[in-house]
PDB file of C-alpha atoms in Angstrom:
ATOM      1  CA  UNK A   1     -56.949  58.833  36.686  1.00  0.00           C
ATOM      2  CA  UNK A   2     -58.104  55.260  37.952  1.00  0.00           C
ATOM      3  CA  UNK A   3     -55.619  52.986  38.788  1.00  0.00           C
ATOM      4  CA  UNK A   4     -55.925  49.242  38.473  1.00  0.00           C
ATOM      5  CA  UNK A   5     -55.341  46.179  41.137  1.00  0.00           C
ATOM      6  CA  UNK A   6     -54.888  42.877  39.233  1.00  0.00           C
ATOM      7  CA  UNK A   7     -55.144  39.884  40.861  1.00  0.00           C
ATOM      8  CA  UNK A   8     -54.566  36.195  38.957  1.00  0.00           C
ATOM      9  CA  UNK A   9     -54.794  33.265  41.021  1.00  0.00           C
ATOM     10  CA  UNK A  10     -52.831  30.346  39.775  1.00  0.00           C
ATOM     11  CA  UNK A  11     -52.709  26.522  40.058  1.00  0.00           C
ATOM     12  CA  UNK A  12     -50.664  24.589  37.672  1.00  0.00           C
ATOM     13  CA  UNK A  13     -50.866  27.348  35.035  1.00  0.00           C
ATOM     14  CA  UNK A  14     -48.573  26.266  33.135  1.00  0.00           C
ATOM     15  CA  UNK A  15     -46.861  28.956  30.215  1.00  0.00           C
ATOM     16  CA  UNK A  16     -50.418  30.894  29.150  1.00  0.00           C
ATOM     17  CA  UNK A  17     -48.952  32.218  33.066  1.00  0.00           C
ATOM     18  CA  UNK A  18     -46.264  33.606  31.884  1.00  0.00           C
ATOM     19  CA  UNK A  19     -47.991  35.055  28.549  1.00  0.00           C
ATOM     20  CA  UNK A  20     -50.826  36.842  30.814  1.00  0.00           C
ATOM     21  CA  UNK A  21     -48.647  38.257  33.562  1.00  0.00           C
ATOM     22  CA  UNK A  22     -46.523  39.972  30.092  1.00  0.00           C
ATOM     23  CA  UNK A  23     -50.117  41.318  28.819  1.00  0.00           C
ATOM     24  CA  UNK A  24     -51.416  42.908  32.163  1.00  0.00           C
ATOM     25  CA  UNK A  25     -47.976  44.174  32.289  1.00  0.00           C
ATOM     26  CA  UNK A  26     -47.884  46.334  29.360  1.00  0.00           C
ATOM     27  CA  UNK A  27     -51.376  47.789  30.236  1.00  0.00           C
ATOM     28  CA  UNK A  28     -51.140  51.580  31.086  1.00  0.00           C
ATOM     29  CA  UNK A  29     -52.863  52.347  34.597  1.00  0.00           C
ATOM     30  CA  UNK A  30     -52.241  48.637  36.162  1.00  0.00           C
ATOM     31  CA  UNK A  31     -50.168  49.766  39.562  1.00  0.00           C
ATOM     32  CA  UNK A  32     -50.215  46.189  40.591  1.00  0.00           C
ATOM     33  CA  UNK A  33     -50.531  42.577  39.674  1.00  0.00           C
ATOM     34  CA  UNK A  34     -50.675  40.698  42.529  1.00  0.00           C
ATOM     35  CA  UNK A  35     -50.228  36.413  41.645  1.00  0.00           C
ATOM     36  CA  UNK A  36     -51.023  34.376  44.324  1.00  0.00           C
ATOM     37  CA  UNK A  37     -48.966  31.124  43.264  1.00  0.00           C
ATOM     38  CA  UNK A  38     -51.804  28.194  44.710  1.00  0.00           C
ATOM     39  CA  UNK A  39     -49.329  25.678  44.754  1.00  0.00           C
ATOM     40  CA  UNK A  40     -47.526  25.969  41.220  1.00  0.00           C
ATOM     41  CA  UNK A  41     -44.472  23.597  41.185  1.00  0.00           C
ATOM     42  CA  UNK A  42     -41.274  25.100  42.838  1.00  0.00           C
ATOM     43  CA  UNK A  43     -39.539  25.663  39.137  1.00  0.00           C
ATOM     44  CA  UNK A  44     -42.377  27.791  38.147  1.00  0.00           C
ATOM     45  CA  UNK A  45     -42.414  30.035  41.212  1.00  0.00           C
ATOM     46  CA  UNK A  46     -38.447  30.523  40.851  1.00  0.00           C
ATOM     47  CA  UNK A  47     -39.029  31.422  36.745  1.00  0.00           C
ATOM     48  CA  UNK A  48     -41.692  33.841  38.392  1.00  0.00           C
ATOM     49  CA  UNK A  49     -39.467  35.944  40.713  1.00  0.00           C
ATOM     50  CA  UNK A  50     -36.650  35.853  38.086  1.00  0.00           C
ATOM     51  CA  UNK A  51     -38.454  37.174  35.326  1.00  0.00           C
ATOM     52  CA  UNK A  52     -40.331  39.847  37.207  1.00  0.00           C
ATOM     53  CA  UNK A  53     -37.766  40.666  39.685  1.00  0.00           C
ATOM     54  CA  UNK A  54     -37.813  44.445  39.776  1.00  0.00           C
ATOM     55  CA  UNK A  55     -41.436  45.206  38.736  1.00  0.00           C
ATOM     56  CA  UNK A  56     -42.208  47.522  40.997  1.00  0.00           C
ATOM     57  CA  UNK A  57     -45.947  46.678  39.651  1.00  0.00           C
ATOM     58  CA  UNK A  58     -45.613  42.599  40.065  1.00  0.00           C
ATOM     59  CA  UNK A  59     -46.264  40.675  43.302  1.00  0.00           C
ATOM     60  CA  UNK A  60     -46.383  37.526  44.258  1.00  0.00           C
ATOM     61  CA  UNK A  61     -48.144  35.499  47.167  1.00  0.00           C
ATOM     62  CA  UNK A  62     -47.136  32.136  47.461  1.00  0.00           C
ATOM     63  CA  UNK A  63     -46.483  29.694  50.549  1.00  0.00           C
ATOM     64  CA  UNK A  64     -50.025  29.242  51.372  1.00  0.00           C
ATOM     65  CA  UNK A  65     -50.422  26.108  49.228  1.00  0.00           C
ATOM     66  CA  UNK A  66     -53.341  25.895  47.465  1.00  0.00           C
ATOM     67  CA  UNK A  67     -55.714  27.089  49.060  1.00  0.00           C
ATOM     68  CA  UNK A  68     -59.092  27.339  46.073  1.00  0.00           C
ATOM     69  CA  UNK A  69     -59.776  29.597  43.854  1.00  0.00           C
ATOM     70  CA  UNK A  70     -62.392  31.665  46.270  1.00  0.00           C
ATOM     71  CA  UNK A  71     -59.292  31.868  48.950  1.00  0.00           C
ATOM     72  CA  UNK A  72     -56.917  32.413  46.732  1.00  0.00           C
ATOM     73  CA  UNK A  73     -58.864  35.795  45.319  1.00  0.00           C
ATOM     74  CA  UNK A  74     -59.600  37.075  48.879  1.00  0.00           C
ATOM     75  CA  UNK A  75     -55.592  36.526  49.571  1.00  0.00           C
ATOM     76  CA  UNK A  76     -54.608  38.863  46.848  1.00  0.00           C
ATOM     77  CA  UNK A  77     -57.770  41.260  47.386  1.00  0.00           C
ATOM     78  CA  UNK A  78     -56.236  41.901  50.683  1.00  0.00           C
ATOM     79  CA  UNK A  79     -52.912  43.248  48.916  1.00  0.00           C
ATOM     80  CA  UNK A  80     -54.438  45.373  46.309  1.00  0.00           C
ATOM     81  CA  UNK A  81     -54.194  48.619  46.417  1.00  0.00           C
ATOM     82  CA  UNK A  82     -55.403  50.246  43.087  1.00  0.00           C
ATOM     83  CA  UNK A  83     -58.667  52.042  42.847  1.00  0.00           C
ATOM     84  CA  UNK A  84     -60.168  49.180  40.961  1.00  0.00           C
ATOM     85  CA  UNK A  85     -59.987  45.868  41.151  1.00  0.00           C
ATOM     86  CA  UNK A  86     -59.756  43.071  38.288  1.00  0.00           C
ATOM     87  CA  UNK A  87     -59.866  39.463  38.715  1.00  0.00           C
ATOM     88  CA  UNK A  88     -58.555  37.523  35.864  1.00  0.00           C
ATOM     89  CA  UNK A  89     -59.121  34.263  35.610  1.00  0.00           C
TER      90      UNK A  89
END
């Protein structure tokens, strides 16, 4: 079976974020969603890592300021590890 690399880039998201890391979550064959946080404000990151703490399937980049879109893809292509890779945008 395939397995599935996810990879969201995000700027300013804002809470659709949080509603579109919960539906790639619940998605059977997604081994990893990789978020590569392109400057979100510091309160956001934080409400990241709590909420997902202990997903063995989330990740999160982040400390690379933002970076662009293009950059911010390649970042989290770099991580991914799944036979297939999805960019959602």
């Amino acid at each position: 079976m395939k397995t599935f690399s996810v990879v969201l880039v995000s700027y300013h998201t804002g809470a659709i974020l949080f509603e579109s890391i919960a539906s790639v979550l619940s998605q059977k064959n997604i081994t990893q969603l990789i978020v590569v946080d392109n400057g979100n404000p510091s309160p956001i990151v934080k409400s990241l890592r709590n909420r997902f703490y202990g997903n063995k399937v989330f990740q999160i980049l982040s400390g690379h300021g933002n970076v662009g879109f293009a950059r911010g893809c390649n970042l989290g292509a770099e991580q991914a590890t799944g036979d297939i890779l999805l960019f959602l945008n």
